[in-house]
Coordinates of C-alpha atoms and ligand atoms in Angstrom, one line a residue:
M1 CA 5.4 48.5 73.4
S2 CA 7.8 45.0 75.1
G3 CA 8.7 41.9 73.4
D4 CA 8.6 38.4 74.4
N5 CA 12.8 37.7 74.7
D6 CA 14.3 37.5 77.7
F7 CA 17.7 37.4 76.4
V8 CA 18.6 40.0 74.0
V9 CA 21.8 41.0 72.0
V10 CA 22.0 44.0 70.4
A11 CA 25.5 44.7 68.5
N12 CA 26.0 46.8 64.9
R13 CA 26.3 43.2 62.7
L14 CA 23.7 40.6 62.8
P15 CA 26.1 36.8 63.1
V16 CA 25.7 36.9 59.5
D17 CA 25.4 39.1 56.1
L18 CA 23.3 39.2 53.7
S19 CA 24.3 39.1 49.7
T20 CA 21.9 39.0 46.6
A21 CA 23.4 37.7 43.6
A22 CA 22.7 38.7 40.1
D23 CA 19.8 36.9 39.5
G24 CA 18.1 37.9 42.9
T25 CA 19.0 35.2 45.5
Q26 CA 19.8 35.9 48.4
T27 CA 22.2 34.3 50.7
W28 CA 23.2 34.4 53.8
S29 CA 28.1 33.8 54.5
P30 CA 29.0 34.3 58.2
S31 CA 30.3 38.0 59.5
P32 CA 33.9 39.1 60.1
G33 CA 35.2 39.2 63.3
G34 CA 35.9 39.0 66.9
L35 CA 33.0 40.3 68.6
V36 CA 30.6 37.1 66.0
A37 CA 33.2 34.2 66.1
A38 CA 32.9 34.9 70.4
L39 CA 28.7 35.8 70.2
S40 CA 27.5 33.4 68.4
P41 CA 27.9 30.0 70.6
V42 CA 26.6 31.8 73.0
L43 CA 23.2 32.9 71.6
E44 CA 23.2 29.3 70.7
K45 CA 23.3 28.1 74.7
H46 CA 21.0 30.8 76.2
S47 CA 18.5 30.6 72.5
G48 CA 18.5 34.3 73.2
C49 CA 17.8 37.3 70.7
W50 CA 20.1 38.9 68.5
V51 CA 19.1 42.6 67.3
G52 CA 21.6 43.7 65.0
W53 CA 22.1 45.7 60.7
P54 CA 22.4 42.6 58.2
G55 CA 25.0 43.6 56.5
V56 CA 23.5 45.5 53.8
A57 CA 22.6 48.9 53.4
D58 CA 18.8 48.9 52.0
A59 CA 17.8 46.0 52.6
A60 CA 14.8 45.5 55.2
P61 CA 14.9 41.2 55.4
E62 CA 12.4 39.7 58.0
P63 CA 13.3 38.2 61.0
F64 CA 14.3 34.7 61.7
H65 CA 15.6 31.8 63.6
T66 CA 18.3 30.2 63.0
E67 CA 19.5 25.9 62.1
G68 CA 21.6 26.6 66.4
G69 CA 17.6 28.7 67.4
V70 CA 18.3 31.8 67.4
L71 CA 15.9 34.7 66.4
L72 CA 17.9 36.8 64.3
H73 CA 15.9 40.4 64.0
P74 CA 17.2 43.2 61.2
V75 CA 17.8 47.1 62.4
P76 CA 17.6 47.9 58.3
L77 CA 20.5 50.8 57.9
T78 CA 19.7 53.3 54.5
A79 CA 23.3 54.1 52.2
A80 CA 23.6 57.2 54.3
D81 CA 23.3 55.5 57.5
Y82 CA 26.0 53.7 56.1
E83 CA 28.8 56.1 54.8
A84 CA 27.9 58.5 58.0
F85 CA 27.1 55.9 60.8
Y86 CA 29.4 52.9 60.0
E87 CA 32.0 53.7 57.7
G88 CA 32.7 57.2 59.3
F89 CA 31.5 58.1 62.8
S90 CA 32.6 54.1 64.1
N91 CA 35.2 53.5 61.7
A92 CA 36.7 57.4 61.0
T93 CA 36.8 58.9 64.4
L94 CA 35.8 55.5 67.0
W95 CA 37.9 53.1 65.2
P96 CA 41.4 55.0 65.4
L97 CA 40.4 57.2 68.2
F98 CA 40.2 54.3 70.4
H99 CA 43.3 52.3 69.0
D100 CA 45.2 55.4 70.4
L101 CA 45.0 56.9 66.6
I102 CA 46.9 54.8 64.2
V103 CA 45.5 57.3 61.6
T104 CA 43.9 60.3 62.6
P105 CA 40.6 60.0 63.6
H106 CA 37.8 62.8 61.7
Y107 CA 35.3 65.1 64.4
E108 CA 32.4 64.7 62.0
R109 CA 29.5 66.7 63.3
A110 CA 27.7 65.5 60.2
W111 CA 28.2 61.9 61.6
W112 CA 27.5 62.5 65.6
E113 CA 24.0 62.8 64.0
V114 CA 23.6 60.8 62.3
Y115 CA 25.7 58.0 65.2
R116 CA 23.1 59.1 67.1
D117 CA 20.1 58.8 65.0
V118 CA 20.7 54.9 64.5
N119 CA 21.5 54.5 67.9
E120 CA 18.3 55.6 68.8
R121 CA 16.9 53.1 66.4
F122 CA 18.7 49.9 67.6
A123 CA 17.5 50.6 70.8
A124 CA 14.1 51.6 69.1
E125 CA 14.6 48.1 67.9
V126 CA 14.7 46.2 71.6
D127 CA 12.5 47.6 72.8
K128 CA 10.2 45.9 70.5
V129 CA 11.8 42.5 71.3
A130 CA 12.3 42.2 74.4
A131 CA 9.9 41.0 77.4
P132 CA 9.6 42.8 80.9
G133 CA 12.1 42.6 83.1
A134 CA 14.5 41.6 80.4
T135 CA 18.5 41.6 80.5
V136 CA 19.4 43.6 77.2
W137 CA 23.1 42.9 76.6
V138 CA 24.8 46.0 73.8
Q139 CA 27.8 45.3 72.3
D140 CA 30.7 47.4 71.2
Y141 CA 31.0 50.9 70.1
Q142 CA 29.3 51.0 67.4
L143 CA 26.1 51.9 69.7
L144 CA 27.6 53.5 73.3
L145 CA 24.4 55.2 73.0
V146 CA 22.5 52.3 74.0
P147 CA 23.1 51.7 76.8
G148 CA 21.5 55.7 78.6
I149 CA 18.4 55.8 75.7
L150 CA 17.3 52.4 77.2
R151 CA 16.9 53.3 80.1
Q152 CA 15.6 55.8 79.9
T153 CA 12.7 54.5 77.7
R154 CA 12.7 50.5 78.8
P155 CA 13.6 51.2 83.1
D156 CA 12.7 47.1 83.8
L157 CA 15.6 45.8 81.8
T158 CA 18.5 44.9 82.9
I159 CA 21.4 46.6 79.9
G160 CA 25.2 45.0 80.3
F161 CA 27.2 46.5 78.0
F162 CA 31.3 45.0 76.6
L163 CA 33.5 46.7 74.7
H164 CA 35.1 45.2 72.3
I165 CA 38.0 47.0 71.1
P166 CA 40.6 48.9 73.4
F167 CA 39.3 52.0 75.3
P168 CA 42.2 54.7 75.2
G169 CA 43.6 56.9 77.7
A170 CA 41.8 59.8 78.9
D171 CA 43.7 61.8 77.5
L172 CA 43.4 60.9 73.9
F173 CA 39.3 60.0 74.7
R174 CA 38.9 63.5 75.7
Q175 CA 39.5 64.3 71.9
L176 CA 36.1 63.9 71.1
P177 CA 33.9 66.6 70.9
W178 CA 30.7 64.2 71.7
R179 CA 33.0 62.8 74.7
E180 CA 30.2 64.1 77.4
E181 CA 27.3 61.6 76.2
I182 CA 29.2 58.9 75.4
V183 CA 30.1 58.8 78.8
R184 CA 26.2 59.5 79.7
G185 CA 25.6 56.8 77.2
L186 CA 27.9 54.2 78.5
L187 CA 27.1 54.8 81.6
G188 CA 23.0 53.4 80.8
A189 CA 24.1 50.4 82.0
D190 CA 24.5 48.5 84.9
L191 CA 27.5 46.4 84.2
I192 CA 30.1 48.0 81.8
G193 CA 33.2 45.1 80.5
F194 CA 36.1 46.4 78.9
H195 CA 39.2 42.9 77.9
L196 CA 41.4 44.4 80.6
E197 CA 42.2 46.3 83.9
S198 CA 44.2 48.5 81.9
Y199 CA 41.1 49.8 80.1
V200 CA 39.0 50.5 83.2
A201 CA 41.8 51.8 84.3
N202 CA 41.6 54.7 82.0
F203 CA 37.4 54.3 81.5
L204 CA 37.2 54.8 85.0
E205 CA 40.4 58.2 84.6
L206 CA 38.1 59.5 82.4
V207 CA 35.1 59.5 84.5
S208 CA 36.1 61.2 87.1
Q209 CA 37.9 63.4 84.5
V210 CA 34.5 64.5 83.6
A211 CA 32.1 63.3 86.5
G212 CA 32.3 67.2 87.1
P213 CA 30.4 68.4 82.5
L214 CA 28.0 65.6 83.9
G215 CA 26.7 66.8 86.7
S216 CA 27.2 63.2 89.0
R217 CA 28.2 62.0 92.1
I218 CA 30.9 60.5 90.7
G219 CA 33.7 59.7 94.1
Q220 CA 36.8 57.2 93.7
P221 CA 35.2 53.9 93.3
D222 CA 34.8 50.8 95.9
T223 CA 35.8 48.1 95.0
L224 CA 34.0 45.1 93.8
I225 CA 34.8 42.1 94.5
V226 CA 32.6 39.2 92.6
E227 CA 32.4 36.1 94.2
G228 CA 33.5 32.6 92.1
T229 CA 36.2 30.7 92.1
P230 CA 40.3 31.9 91.4
A231 CA 39.2 31.4 87.7
T232 CA 35.0 33.3 87.2
R233 CA 36.4 35.6 89.9
R234 CA 36.7 39.3 88.2
V235 CA 38.3 42.3 90.3
G236 CA 36.0 46.3 88.9
A237 CA 34.7 48.9 90.2
R238 CA 31.2 50.5 91.2
I239 CA 31.0 54.0 90.4
T240 CA 27.8 56.0 90.7
A241 CA 25.5 58.0 88.1
S242 CA 24.1 60.6 88.4
D243 CA 20.7 59.6 89.3
G244 CA 22.6 57.8 91.7
R245 CA 22.4 53.8 90.3
S246 CA 25.5 51.6 91.0
V247 CA 27.4 51.2 87.5
G248 CA 29.8 47.6 87.7
V249 CA 32.8 48.4 85.6
G250 CA 34.8 45.7 85.1
A251 CA 37.7 43.8 82.9
F252 CA 36.4 40.2 81.4
P253 CA 39.1 38.9 79.1
I254 CA 37.2 37.7 75.6
S255 CA 38.5 34.4 74.5
I256 CA 37.1 31.4 72.0
D257 CA 34.8 28.1 72.0
P258 CA 37.3 25.6 71.1
A259 CA 34.8 22.9 69.9
T260 CA 34.0 25.2 66.5
L261 CA 37.2 25.2 65.5
G262 CA 36.0 21.4 64.3
A263 CA 38.0 18.2 64.7
A264 CA 41.8 17.8 63.5
D265 CA 42.0 16.0 59.8
D266 CA 45.9 15.6 60.4
A267 CA 45.5 14.3 56.9
A268 CA 44.0 17.7 55.4
V269 CA 47.4 19.6 57.1
E270 CA 49.6 17.4 55.3
K271 CA 47.8 17.5 51.8
L272 CA 47.9 21.4 52.2
R273 CA 52.1 21.2 53.8
A274 CA 52.7 18.7 50.3
E275 CA 51.0 22.1 48.3
L276 CA 53.8 23.7 49.6
G277 CA 56.1 22.5 49.0
H278 CA 57.3 20.6 52.1
P279 CA 58.8 23.4 53.5
A280 CA 60.4 22.8 56.8
T281 CA 58.7 26.2 58.8
V282 CA 55.6 27.9 57.6
L283 CA 54.4 31.6 58.8
L284 CA 50.7 32.4 59.0
G285 CA 48.8 35.0 59.7
V286 CA 45.4 35.5 59.4
D287 CA 43.3 39.0 60.2
R288 CA 40.9 41.1 58.7
L289 CA 42.8 43.0 56.2
D290 CA 42.7 46.5 58.8
Y291 CA 45.7 48.9 59.2
T292 CA 45.9 47.9 63.0
K293 CA 47.2 44.9 62.5
G294 CA 50.6 45.7 61.3
I295 CA 50.8 43.1 58.5
L296 CA 52.9 45.2 55.9
Q297 CA 55.1 45.0 59.3
R298 CA 55.6 41.5 59.1
L299 CA 56.2 40.8 55.6
L300 CA 59.0 44.1 56.0
A301 CA 60.8 41.9 59.0
F302 CA 60.0 38.4 56.5
E303 CA 61.6 40.0 53.7
E304 CA 64.5 41.4 55.9
L305 CA 65.4 37.6 57.1
L306 CA 64.9 36.7 53.8
A307 CA 67.9 39.1 52.5
S308 CA 70.4 38.9 54.9
G309 CA 70.0 34.9 54.8
S310 CA 68.6 34.4 58.2
L311 CA 66.0 32.3 56.7
A312 CA 66.4 30.8 52.9
P313 CA 63.5 31.5 51.3
E314 CA 63.3 27.0 49.9
D315 CA 63.0 26.4 54.5
A316 CA 60.4 29.5 55.2
V317 CA 56.7 29.9 53.6
L318 CA 54.7 33.0 55.1
V319 CA 50.9 32.6 54.2
Q320 CA 48.7 35.2 54.8
I321 CA 45.1 34.7 54.7
A322 CA 43.1 38.8 54.8
T323 CA 39.6 39.1 55.4
P324 CA 37.9 42.4 52.5
S325 CA 37.3 44.7 55.5
R326 CA 36.2 48.3 55.3
E327 CA 36.5 48.4 52.1
R328 CA 36.1 51.9 50.3
L329 CA 37.7 53.4 54.1
E330 CA 40.4 55.0 52.3
H331 CA 43.4 54.3 55.0
Y332 CA 41.6 50.2 54.9
R333 CA 42.7 50.7 50.4
R334 CA 45.8 52.1 51.2
T335 CA 47.1 48.6 53.5
R336 CA 45.7 46.8 50.8
S337 CA 47.6 47.9 47.8
A338 CA 50.5 48.7 50.4
V339 CA 50.0 45.3 51.6
E340 CA 50.3 43.2 48.4
E341 CA 52.6 45.9 46.4
A342 CA 54.5 43.9 49.4
V343 CA 53.7 40.7 48.6
G344 CA 54.3 40.8 44.4
R345 CA 58.2 42.4 45.1
I346 CA 58.4 40.0 47.8
N347 CA 57.6 36.8 45.7
G348 CA 60.0 38.8 42.0
T349 CA 62.7 38.5 44.4
F350 CA 62.6 35.0 46.2
G351 CA 60.4 33.4 44.8
T352 CA 60.5 30.6 41.8
I353 CA 57.4 29.9 38.7
S354 CA 56.6 26.9 41.0
R355 CA 57.2 28.1 44.5
P356 CA 56.4 31.2 45.3
V357 CA 57.3 32.3 49.9
V358 CA 54.6 34.4 50.2
H359 CA 50.7 32.7 49.7
Y360 CA 48.4 35.3 50.1
F361 CA 44.6 35.0 50.4
H362 CA 42.1 37.6 50.8
R363 CA 38.8 36.5 51.9
S364 CA 37.1 35.1 54.0
L365 CA 37.6 31.6 54.7
P366 CA 35.4 28.3 56.5
K367 CA 36.8 27.8 60.3
Q368 CA 37.5 24.6 59.2
Q369 CA 39.6 25.2 56.5
L370 CA 41.5 27.7 59.0
Q371 CA 42.0 24.7 61.5
H372 CA 44.1 22.7 58.6
Y373 CA 46.3 26.7 58.4
Y374 CA 46.4 26.7 62.4
R375 CA 47.3 22.9 62.5
L376 CA 49.6 23.5 59.3
A377 CA 52.0 26.6 60.8
D378 CA 55.3 26.0 63.0
V379 CA 54.7 29.6 63.5
M380 CA 51.7 32.4 64.3
V381 CA 52.2 35.7 63.3
V382 CA 50.2 38.4 65.0
T383 CA 51.7 41.4 65.2
P384 CA 48.3 44.1 65.7
F385 CA 50.3 48.4 66.5
K386 CA 47.2 47.8 68.4
D387 CA 44.5 45.3 69.3
G388 CA 41.4 44.7 71.7
M389 CA 42.0 41.6 72.4
N390 CA 43.5 39.4 69.8
L391 CA 40.6 36.2 69.6
V392 CA 43.2 34.9 66.1
A393 CA 46.1 34.1 68.7
K394 CA 43.6 31.8 71.2
E395 CA 41.9 29.6 67.4
Y396 CA 45.9 28.4 67.2
V397 CA 47.5 27.7 70.2
A398 CA 43.7 25.9 70.2
C399 CA 44.6 23.8 68.0
H400 CA 47.9 23.1 69.4
G401 CA 47.5 21.3 72.9
D402 CA 50.2 18.9 71.6
G403 CA 53.2 21.7 72.9
S404 CA 54.5 21.6 69.0
G405 CA 53.8 25.1 67.4
A406 CA 54.9 29.4 67.9
L407 CA 53.2 32.3 68.8
V408 CA 54.8 35.1 67.9
L409 CA 52.6 38.4 69.5
S410 CA 52.9 42.3 69.8
E411 CA 53.0 43.5 73.4
F412 CA 50.0 45.9 72.2
A413 CA 47.6 43.3 71.4
G414 CA 45.2 42.5 75.2
A415 CA 45.2 38.9 74.2
G416 CA 49.4 39.2 75.6
V417 CA 48.3 39.2 79.2
E418 CA 47.3 36.0 79.7
L419 CA 49.8 34.6 76.2
H420 CA 52.8 35.8 78.1
Q421 CA 54.8 32.2 77.5
A422 CA 54.5 33.8 73.6
H423 CA 57.3 35.0 71.8
L424 CA 56.6 38.7 72.4
C425 CA 57.8 41.7 69.8
N426 CA 56.9 45.5 69.8
P427 CA 55.2 46.1 65.6
F428 CA 56.8 49.2 66.0
D429 CA 60.6 48.3 65.6
I430 CA 60.9 45.7 62.3
D431 CA 64.2 44.4 63.8
S432 CA 62.0 42.8 67.1
I433 CA 59.7 41.2 65.1
K434 CA 63.0 39.9 63.0
R435 CA 64.2 38.8 66.3
A436 CA 61.0 37.2 67.7
L437 CA 60.8 35.3 64.2
L438 CA 63.4 34.1 64.6
G439 CA 63.4 33.4 68.3
A440 CA 60.3 30.9 67.8
V441 CA 62.2 29.2 64.1
R442 CA 65.4 28.8 66.0
G443 CA 63.7 27.6 69.7
F444 CA 62.8 24.2 67.6
Q445 CA 66.4 24.1 67.5
W446 CA 67.9 24.8 70.2
E447 CA 65.2 24.2 72.9
P448 CA 62.8 22.3 71.5
E449 CA 61.3 21.3 75.0
A450 CA 61.1 25.3 76.8
M451 CA 59.0 25.2 73.1
A452 CA 56.9 22.7 74.7
E453 CA 56.5 23.9 77.0
R454 CA 55.5 27.8 76.3
M455 CA 52.7 26.5 73.7
T456 CA 51.4 24.0 76.6
A457 CA 51.1 26.6 78.9
M458 CA 49.6 28.9 76.3
Y459 CA 47.2 26.1 75.9
E460 CA 45.7 25.5 79.9
Q461 CA 45.3 29.3 79.6
V462 CA 43.3 29.4 77.2
T463 CA 40.4 26.5 76.8
A464 CA 40.6 26.8 81.2
H465 CA 39.1 30.8 80.0
D466 CA 37.4 29.6 76.9
V467 CA 33.9 32.1 75.7
D468 CA 31.5 30.2 77.9
L469 CA 33.5 31.0 81.0
W470 CA 33.0 34.6 80.2
A471 CA 29.6 35.6 79.0
G472 CA 28.9 33.3 82.3
S473 CA 31.2 36.0 83.7
F474 CA 29.8 39.2 82.6
L475 CA 26.4 37.5 82.8
D476 CA 27.2 36.3 86.9
C477 CA 27.8 40.1 87.7
M478 CA 25.0 41.5 85.3
R479 CA 22.3 40.6 87.7
E480 CA 24.6 41.0 90.8
A481 CA 25.2 44.8 89.6
G482 CA 21.5 44.8 88.2
R483 CA 19.6 44.2 91.7
Ligands
ADP501 P1 38.5 41.7 64.9 O1 37.3 41.4 65.7 O2 39.6 42.7 64.6 O3 39.1 40.5 63.8 P2 40.4 38.7 66.1 O4 41.1 37.9 66.1 O5 39.3 39.7 66.8 O6 40.2 40.3 65.1 O7 38.9 38.0 65.6 C1 38.7 37.4 64.2 C2 37.9 36.2 64.1 O8 37.3 36.3 62.5 C3 39.2 35.3 64.7 O9 37.8 34.5 64.9 C4 38.9 34.7 62.9 O10 39.0 33.7 63.0 C5 38.2 35.0 62.2 N1 39.0 35.6 61.1 C6 40.2 35.9 60.5 N2 41.1 36.3 59.4 C7 39.2 35.3 59.1 C8 39.4 34.6 57.2 N3 40.8 35.2 56.5 N4 38.4 33.5 57.7 C9 37.6 33.4 58.4 N5 37.6 33.7 59.2 C10 39.0 34.3 59.8
F6P502 O1 35.9 43.4 66.4 C1 36.0 44.8 67.1 C2 35.4 44.7 65.6 O2 34.7 45.6 65.5 C3 33.8 44.2 65.9 O3 32.7 44.6 66.2 C4 33.2 44.2 64.0 O4 32.0 43.2 63.8 C5 34.5 43.1 63.6 O5 35.3 44.0 64.3 C6 34.3 43.4 61.6 O6 33.7 44.7 61.7 P1 33.0 45.6 61.4 O7 31.3 44.8 61.2 O8 33.5 46.6 60.6 O9 32.7 44.0 59.4

């Protein structure tokens, strides 16, 4: 069976989530996360088809077109799939394993069976919608087996795979009881993309370690240099899969579409500053509420700076916007409790009735409103323990083309490779976060020109390497690799 779409993206989630009100009214709202933020403009540009789960268990809506001309093709998941595939194998096995064991992964055979089954169902839906010879782009850790399944069922397709999260060192990955099946699944693609060259290196090392059991003829990878301008050129490798096909592997740092942030609205930003009581310094955190993001650590650093008098409560305000995420999982619940307890304690100690020092929002905001917060913030605080890229850091930088603002950034965020002019910190070390925060706050007085130069350099990097360039260079390499 085949459909008539020449370009198909398949991801765990559709770009919109379905919700049903008490009276039965159904509404669609934007899905959380960087994958959706990055791919939505790409799909609109290519008028493609997006295959994915509608965000709620046991719902089977009909396919429909978005206003931007993208065909959304829902894949239903049952409540049991949601538990074992999404909450279980994807987010309690792969997520912690790929984020360097910040919490301990669970290896459950029953979850693996469901993961494999759900991957087969996603592949079957792609089979229905993809035209003969179509380009299919598989996304992220929830669908690691899909390239291999499609290679068997639809050898006519050109298949790409992109991982939106880090790829761990081979010694960690080898813990996974199903490591060979996963590697074999990935090698079904013509091109496998990661954010960073270090993740590519980890993957190549892993492939060479599990090559024996896989029965592949994998040797030393040849260097592959794809032609292009310096901005689009990508260096990666070619490896040989067990069926003799050549598979490209490369680093493609994902980015943002500055246009989706909307136009600057100075009046709205000024109004926000007034609502906060005109503090001298506004610090900002924007994250999914995930234990990888280091939200508690940044609160503790802020608290210690207030306690020592390095920051005065009448001068500094921290705004933390946290999108609800994976809320039934234990580590997510614990993280939320710890964050909210810290917010309460800090406000109880340093706030006044009219002036909390931490403003905390546990909700998603429209992009335009988020843009006002980005413009407002003097210091953006991004402190993940591990993050594949981190688009929030890039969105902030894109809102400060005038050289204003400062970025405190974890050295374990993928974005640190490109945004090395940020105030880098080690999020495992509260003193390091404190130093970076104070360096940023004091920098405005002590070295304003150098601060502006740092922001301008990062702005130029982000705007010259936007999501269009990311998608274009991946798709170019994919066509080349699929030949
Ligand atoms: P992740 O993919 O792990 O969630 P990223 O930083 O790469 O992390 O991407 C997060 C995306 O979600 C960004 O595009 C950001 O604008 C968006 N986002 C984060 N928090 C919120 C929020 N509270 N409301 C709306 N969008 C948010
Ligand atoms: O960017 C990482 C990522 O896990 C995406 O795969 C995902 O779409 C997003 O964050 C949000 O997570 P979830 O889909 O589990 O809500």
